[in-house]
Structures are given as structure tokens and as C-alpha cells.
Coordinates of C-alpha atoms in Angstrom, one line a residue:
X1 CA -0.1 9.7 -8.0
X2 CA 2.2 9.9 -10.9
X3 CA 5.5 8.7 -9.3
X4 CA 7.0 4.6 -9.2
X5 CA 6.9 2.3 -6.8
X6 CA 11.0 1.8 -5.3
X7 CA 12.5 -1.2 -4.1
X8 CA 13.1 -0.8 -0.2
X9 CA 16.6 -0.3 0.6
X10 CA 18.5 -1.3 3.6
X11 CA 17.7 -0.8 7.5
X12 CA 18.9 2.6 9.1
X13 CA 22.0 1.4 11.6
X14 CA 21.2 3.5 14.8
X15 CA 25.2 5.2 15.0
X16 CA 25.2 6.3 11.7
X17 CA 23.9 9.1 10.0
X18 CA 21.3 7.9 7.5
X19 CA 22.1 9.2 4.4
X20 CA 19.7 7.4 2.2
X21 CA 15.8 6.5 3.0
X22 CA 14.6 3.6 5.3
X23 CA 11.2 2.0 5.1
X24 CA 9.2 0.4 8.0
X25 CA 5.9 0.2 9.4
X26 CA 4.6 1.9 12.6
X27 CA 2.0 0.2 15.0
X28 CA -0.9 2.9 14.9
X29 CA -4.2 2.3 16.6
X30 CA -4.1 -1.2 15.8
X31 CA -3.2 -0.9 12.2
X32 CA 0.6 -0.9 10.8
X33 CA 0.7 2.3 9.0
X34 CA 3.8 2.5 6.4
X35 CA 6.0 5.5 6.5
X36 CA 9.6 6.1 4.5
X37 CA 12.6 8.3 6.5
X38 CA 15.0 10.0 4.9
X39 CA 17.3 12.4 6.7
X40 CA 18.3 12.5 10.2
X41 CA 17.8 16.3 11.5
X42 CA 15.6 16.8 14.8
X43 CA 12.9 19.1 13.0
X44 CA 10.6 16.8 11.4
X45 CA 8.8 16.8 8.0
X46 CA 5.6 14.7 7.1
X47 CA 5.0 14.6 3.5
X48 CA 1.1 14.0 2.4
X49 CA 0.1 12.3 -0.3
X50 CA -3.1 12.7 -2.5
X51 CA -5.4 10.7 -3.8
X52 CA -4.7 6.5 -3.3
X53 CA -1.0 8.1 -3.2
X54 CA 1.8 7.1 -1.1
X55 CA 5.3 7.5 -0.3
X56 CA 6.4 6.4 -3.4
X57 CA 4.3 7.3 -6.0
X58 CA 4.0 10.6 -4.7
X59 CA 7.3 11.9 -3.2
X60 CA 10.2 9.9 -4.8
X61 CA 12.2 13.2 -5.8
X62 CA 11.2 14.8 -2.3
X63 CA 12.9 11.9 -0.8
X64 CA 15.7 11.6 -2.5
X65 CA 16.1 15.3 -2.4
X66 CA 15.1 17.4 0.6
X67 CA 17.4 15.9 3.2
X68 CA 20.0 17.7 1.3
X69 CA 18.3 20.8 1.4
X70 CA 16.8 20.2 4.7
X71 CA 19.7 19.2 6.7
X72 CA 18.3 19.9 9.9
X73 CA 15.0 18.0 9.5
X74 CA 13.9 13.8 9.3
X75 CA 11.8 13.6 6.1
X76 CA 8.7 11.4 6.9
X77 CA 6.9 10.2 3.8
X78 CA 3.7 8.0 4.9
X79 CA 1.0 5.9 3.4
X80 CA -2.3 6.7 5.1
X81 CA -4.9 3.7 6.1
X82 CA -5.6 1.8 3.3
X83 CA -3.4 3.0 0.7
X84 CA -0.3 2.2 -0.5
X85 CA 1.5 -0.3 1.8
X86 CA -0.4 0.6 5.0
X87 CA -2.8 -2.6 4.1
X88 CA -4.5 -3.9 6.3
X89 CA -7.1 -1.9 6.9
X90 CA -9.0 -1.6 3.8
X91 CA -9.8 1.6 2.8
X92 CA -12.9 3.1 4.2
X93 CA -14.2 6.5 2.6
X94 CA -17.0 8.4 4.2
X95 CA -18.0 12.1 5.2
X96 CA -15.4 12.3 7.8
X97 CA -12.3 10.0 5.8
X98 CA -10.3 13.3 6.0
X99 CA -10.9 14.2 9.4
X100 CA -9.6 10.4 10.0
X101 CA -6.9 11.0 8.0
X102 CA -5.5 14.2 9.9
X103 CA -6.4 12.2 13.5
X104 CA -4.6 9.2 11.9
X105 CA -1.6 11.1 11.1
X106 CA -1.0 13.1 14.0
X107 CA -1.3 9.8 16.0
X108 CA 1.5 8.5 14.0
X109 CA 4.0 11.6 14.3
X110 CA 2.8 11.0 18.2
X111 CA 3.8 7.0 18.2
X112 CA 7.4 8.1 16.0
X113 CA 8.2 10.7 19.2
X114 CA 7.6 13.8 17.0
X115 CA 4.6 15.3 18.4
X116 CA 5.1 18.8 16.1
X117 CA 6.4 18.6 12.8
X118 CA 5.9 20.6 9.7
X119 CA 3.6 19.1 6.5
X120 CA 4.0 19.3 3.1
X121 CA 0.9 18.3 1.5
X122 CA 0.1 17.6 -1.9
X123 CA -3.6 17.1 -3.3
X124 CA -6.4 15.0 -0.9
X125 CA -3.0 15.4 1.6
X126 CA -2.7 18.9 1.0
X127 CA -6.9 19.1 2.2
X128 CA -5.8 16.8 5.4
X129 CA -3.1 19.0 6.1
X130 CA -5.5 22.2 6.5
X131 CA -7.6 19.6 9.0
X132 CA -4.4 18.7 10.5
X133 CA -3.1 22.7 10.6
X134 CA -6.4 24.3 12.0
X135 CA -7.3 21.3 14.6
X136 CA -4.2 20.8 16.0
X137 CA -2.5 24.1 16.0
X138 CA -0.2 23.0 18.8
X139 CA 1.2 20.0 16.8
X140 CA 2.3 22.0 13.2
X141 CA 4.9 24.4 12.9
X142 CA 4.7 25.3 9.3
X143 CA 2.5 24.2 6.6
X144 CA 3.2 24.0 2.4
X145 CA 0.4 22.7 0.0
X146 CA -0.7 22.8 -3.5
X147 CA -3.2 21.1 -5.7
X148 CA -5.9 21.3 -2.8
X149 CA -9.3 23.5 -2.1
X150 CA -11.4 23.4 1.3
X151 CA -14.6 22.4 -0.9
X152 CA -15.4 20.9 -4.1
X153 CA -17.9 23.0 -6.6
X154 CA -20.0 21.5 -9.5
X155 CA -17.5 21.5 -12.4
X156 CA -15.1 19.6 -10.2
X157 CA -17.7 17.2 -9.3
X158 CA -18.2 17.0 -13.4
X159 CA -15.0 16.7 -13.7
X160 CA -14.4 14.0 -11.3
X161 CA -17.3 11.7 -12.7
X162 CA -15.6 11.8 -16.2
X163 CA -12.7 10.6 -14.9
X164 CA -14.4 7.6 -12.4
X165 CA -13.5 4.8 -15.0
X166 CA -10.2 4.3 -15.6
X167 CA -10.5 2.2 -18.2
X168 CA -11.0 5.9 -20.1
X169 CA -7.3 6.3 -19.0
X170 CA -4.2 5.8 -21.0
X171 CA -1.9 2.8 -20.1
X172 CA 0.6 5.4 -18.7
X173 CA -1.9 6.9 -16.1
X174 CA -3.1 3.6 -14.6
X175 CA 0.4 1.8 -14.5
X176 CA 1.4 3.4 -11.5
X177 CA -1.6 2.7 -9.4
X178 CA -2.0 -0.7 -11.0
X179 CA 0.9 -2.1 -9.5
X180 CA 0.2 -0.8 -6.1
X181 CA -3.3 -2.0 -5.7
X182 CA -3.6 -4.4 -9.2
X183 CA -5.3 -4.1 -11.9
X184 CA -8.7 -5.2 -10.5
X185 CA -8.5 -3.1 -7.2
X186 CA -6.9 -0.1 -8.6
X187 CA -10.9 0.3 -10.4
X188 CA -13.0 -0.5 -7.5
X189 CA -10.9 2.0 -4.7
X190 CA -10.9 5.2 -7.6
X191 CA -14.4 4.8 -8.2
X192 CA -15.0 4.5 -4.1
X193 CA -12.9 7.3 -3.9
X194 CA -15.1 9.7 -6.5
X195 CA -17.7 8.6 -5.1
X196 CA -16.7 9.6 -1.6
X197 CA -15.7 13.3 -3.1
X198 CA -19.2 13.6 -4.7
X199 CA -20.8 12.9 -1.7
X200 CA -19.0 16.1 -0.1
X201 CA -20.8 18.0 -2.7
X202 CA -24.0 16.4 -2.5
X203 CA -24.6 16.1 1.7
X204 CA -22.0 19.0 2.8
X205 CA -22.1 21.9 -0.2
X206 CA -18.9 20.4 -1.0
X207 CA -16.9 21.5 2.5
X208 CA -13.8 19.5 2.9
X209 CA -12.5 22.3 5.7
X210 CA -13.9 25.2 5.3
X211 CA -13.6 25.5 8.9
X212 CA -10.2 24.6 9.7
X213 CA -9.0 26.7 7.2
X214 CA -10.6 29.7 9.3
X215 CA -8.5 28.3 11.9
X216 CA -4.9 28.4 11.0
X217 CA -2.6 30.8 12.1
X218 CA 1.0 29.3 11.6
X219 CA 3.5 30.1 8.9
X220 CA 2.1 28.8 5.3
X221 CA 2.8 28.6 2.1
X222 CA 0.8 28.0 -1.0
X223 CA 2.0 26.8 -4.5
X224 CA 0.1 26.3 -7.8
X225 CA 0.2 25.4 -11.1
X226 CA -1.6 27.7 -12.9
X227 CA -3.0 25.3 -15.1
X228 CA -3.8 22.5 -13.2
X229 CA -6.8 20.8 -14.4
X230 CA -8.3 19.3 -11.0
X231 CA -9.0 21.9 -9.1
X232 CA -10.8 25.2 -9.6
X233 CA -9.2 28.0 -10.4
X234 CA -11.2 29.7 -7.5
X235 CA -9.7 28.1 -4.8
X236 CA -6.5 29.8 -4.8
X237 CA -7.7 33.7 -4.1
X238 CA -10.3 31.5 -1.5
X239 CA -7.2 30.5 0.2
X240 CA -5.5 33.5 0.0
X241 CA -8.4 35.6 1.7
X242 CA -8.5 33.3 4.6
X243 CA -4.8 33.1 5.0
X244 CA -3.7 36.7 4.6
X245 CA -0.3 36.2 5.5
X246 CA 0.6 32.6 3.2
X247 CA 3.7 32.8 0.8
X248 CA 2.3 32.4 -2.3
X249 CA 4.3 30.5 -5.4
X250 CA 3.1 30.0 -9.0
X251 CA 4.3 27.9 -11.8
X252 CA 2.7 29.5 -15.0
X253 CA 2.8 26.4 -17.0
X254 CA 2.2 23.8 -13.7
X255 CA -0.2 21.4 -13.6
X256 CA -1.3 19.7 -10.8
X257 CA 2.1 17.7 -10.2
X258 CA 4.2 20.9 -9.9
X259 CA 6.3 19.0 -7.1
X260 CA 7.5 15.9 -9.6
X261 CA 7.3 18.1 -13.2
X262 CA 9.6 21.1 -11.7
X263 CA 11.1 18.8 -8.5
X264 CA 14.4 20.7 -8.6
X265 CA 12.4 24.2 -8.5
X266 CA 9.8 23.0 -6.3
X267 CA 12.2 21.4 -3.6
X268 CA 14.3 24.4 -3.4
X269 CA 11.7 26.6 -3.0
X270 CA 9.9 24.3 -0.2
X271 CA 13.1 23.8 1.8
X272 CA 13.6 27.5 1.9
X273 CA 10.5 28.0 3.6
X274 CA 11.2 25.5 6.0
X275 CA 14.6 26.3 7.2
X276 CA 13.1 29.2 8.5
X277 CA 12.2 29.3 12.3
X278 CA 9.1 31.1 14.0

């Protein structure tokens, strides 16, 4: 959620190679969901943003970037229901906003004829990508996230409290966000959304997708920053356990926006894991 907004940039012409990104909105189960392509390969790549993110203020250096180092891949950056630029619908949190998430996005790659396609999820996308990964095995070839767990435990749910009010937060934290939603809807939708995270904890022993994460079986790769602050330390040898046979990648002084803080680093070391096939 630390990224800018960009200014949209000109339409894709259908006989050139598209060289630079192209914004639009898809018609998805009655709501216009809005994604950003960059790259023209046949492999597909949906990037997942976290919290209230979106294509831009999540992924502007994996756009910009990864085409490069993906050539043989289209680079699908989306804003899921309610965030971002994909308004209408207002955002609707809930036990099962994740699970909607991973249906909502799959539908999409469906509607853009890409029905399987790799993820690379950061955050609140990194936990829809596990749904997405261990529901709908036929639909994912590979899978990269960081900055995610499959369950929330009590210090996160401390932590997440002391952050609700973002009028605790410094100017630079809240700008981005703020001119997304504005300043007076940027509040309300962080404090629905900490809410909505507690209530994992406090109805569901904190299980995001604890299940799903039983479930997946394709090529995965994890990356940390070892001293990211939002998520328990825990969750990382959790993952591991449960996928036995995940690349692993730490940043020893990462935080929990490894992906924009180390972008060249983090790009490279994404797109060499998927260029590979099988």
C-alpha cells in the first residue's frame, strides 16, 4: 500500500507489441473490475495486491519492470471489488471476503481468456492467492508470495487494533490511500477492514486458509523480510512445513514491502522463478 497512484497512459493498438502498460476495466459478474497490462507474452501473470491496495499503489515497479524480465508472459495487475478503481461495488468485508476474492479473481483471468496463469501475491493478496492456489489447482501454474500467514494470532490482532486509526499515522503513510479513497473514506474502509481481520480471530481461531494451504501442490515460492512488522514471525516455518518443496528467499533487513524497498532484487529473483516451466 505504499506505492502512487499513475496517470493512465495510452490504449494498447492490437498489431503492435505493447511495450508500456494499458489500463481498462473488465465486465466481471456484473461489476467492472479494473486491471493494468503490461507485456504481451502468452504465459500470464496476476499480480495481488494487499490490504485496500491496487495496481498502482502496490506494483508500480513490478509493472514497469517484469515484462522485461518476463518476456514471455502478460503482466496483469488488478484492483479487487471495492478497492482501488474497481468502484462500484463498495467494499464488503465478512468471514468469507477472501474466499470472494480468490472466486472473483479467477472469474476475471476466465472473462480476459486466461483461464491458468501464475500469481504473485503480496500481503491480504498473497492470503487470496493460497485460496486461489489450493481451490483451483487446475487454474495456477506457479505461485510467489510474501508478507502473508494462513491465520492471524493474538499479537497480530494487537497489533492490528493499534494501528485501526489512522489519524495515529504520519502524513506519509496515509497520502497514498488518501488519494485513492479520500481523506474521509480512506478511515471508514481501514477500520472496516481491521475489523474484518479481528473477526477471523475471534469466530474462526484466526484461519484465513489453513486448509487450502494443505492443498497446494504446484511450484511455490516464498519470500520474507525478516523484519517485517505485520506478520508473525511464526508463519514462515508454518508455511514451510506445509509446503515442503517452496523456494524460500529472505531479505535480512526486509520489511514487509520487500517487493517496492529492494524492487530490482525482488523482480529478478521473482521472474527467475517464473520463467521456469513444469
Amino acid at each position: 500500500m505504499l506505492g502512487n497512484l499513475c496517470r493512465l497512459m495510452g490504449a494498447r493498438s492490437p498489431i503492435t507489441r505493447r511495450l508500456v502498460h494499458t489500463e481498462r476495466k473488465v465486465r466481471v459478474n456484473g461489476s467492472d473490475l479494473n486491471i493494468v497490462e503490461s507485456g504481451s507474452g502468452e504465459r500470464s501473470l496476476l499480480l495481488m495486491p494487499g490490504a485496500l491496495g491496487s495496481s498502482w499503489t502496490d506494483f508500480r515497479p513490478q509493472i514497469e519492470q517484469l515484462p522485461k524480465l518476463l518476456p514471455g508472459h502478460t503482466i496483469i495487475a488488478w484492483d479487487p471489488p471495492g478497492y482501488g478503481k474497481s468502484v462500484p461495488p463498495q467494499r464488503k468485508f465478512g468471514l468469507e471476503f477472501f474466499r470472494e476474492d480468490a472466486q472473483a479473481a479467477v472469474d476475471l483471468m476466465r472473462a480476459l481468456d486466461r483461464p491458468r496463469f501464475s500469481i504473485l501475491g503480496w500481503s491480504d493478496g498473497g492470503i487470496t492467492a493460497l485460496i486461489v492456489a489450493g481451490r483451483h489447482a487446475e487454474a495456477v501454474d506457479r505461485l510467489a508470495i510474501w508478507g502473508a500467514g494462513a491465520y492471524l494470532n493474538v499479537d497480530e490482532v494487537k497489533a492490528l487494533k493499534n494501528i485501526r486509526d489512522v489519524a495515529k499515522w504520519s502524513p506519509r503513510m496515509r497520502e497514498p490511500m488518501e488519494k485513492v479513497y479520500g481523506v474521509e473514506r480512506f478511515p471508514q474502509l481501514w477500520a472496516e477492514w481491521v475489523d474484518a481481520a479481528c473477526a477471523f480471530y475471534d469466530q474462526r481461531d484466526g484461519d484465513f486458509c489453513r486448509a487450502e494451504v494443505e492443498k497446494i501442490k504446484i511450484p511455490t515460492f516464498i519470500l520474507h523480510g525478516k523484519k517485517d512488522p505485520m506478520i508473525a514471525a511464526e508463519h514462515i516455518p508454518w508455511l514451510r512445513e506445509r509446503l515442503p518443496h517452496a523456494e524460500y528467499y529472505e531479505f535480512p533487513e526486509g520489511k514487509h514491502n520487500i517487493h517496492l524497498r529492494y524492487a530490482e532484487e525482488f523482480n529478478k529473483l521473482v521472474a527467475d522463478f517464473f520463467n521456469k516451466k513444469g
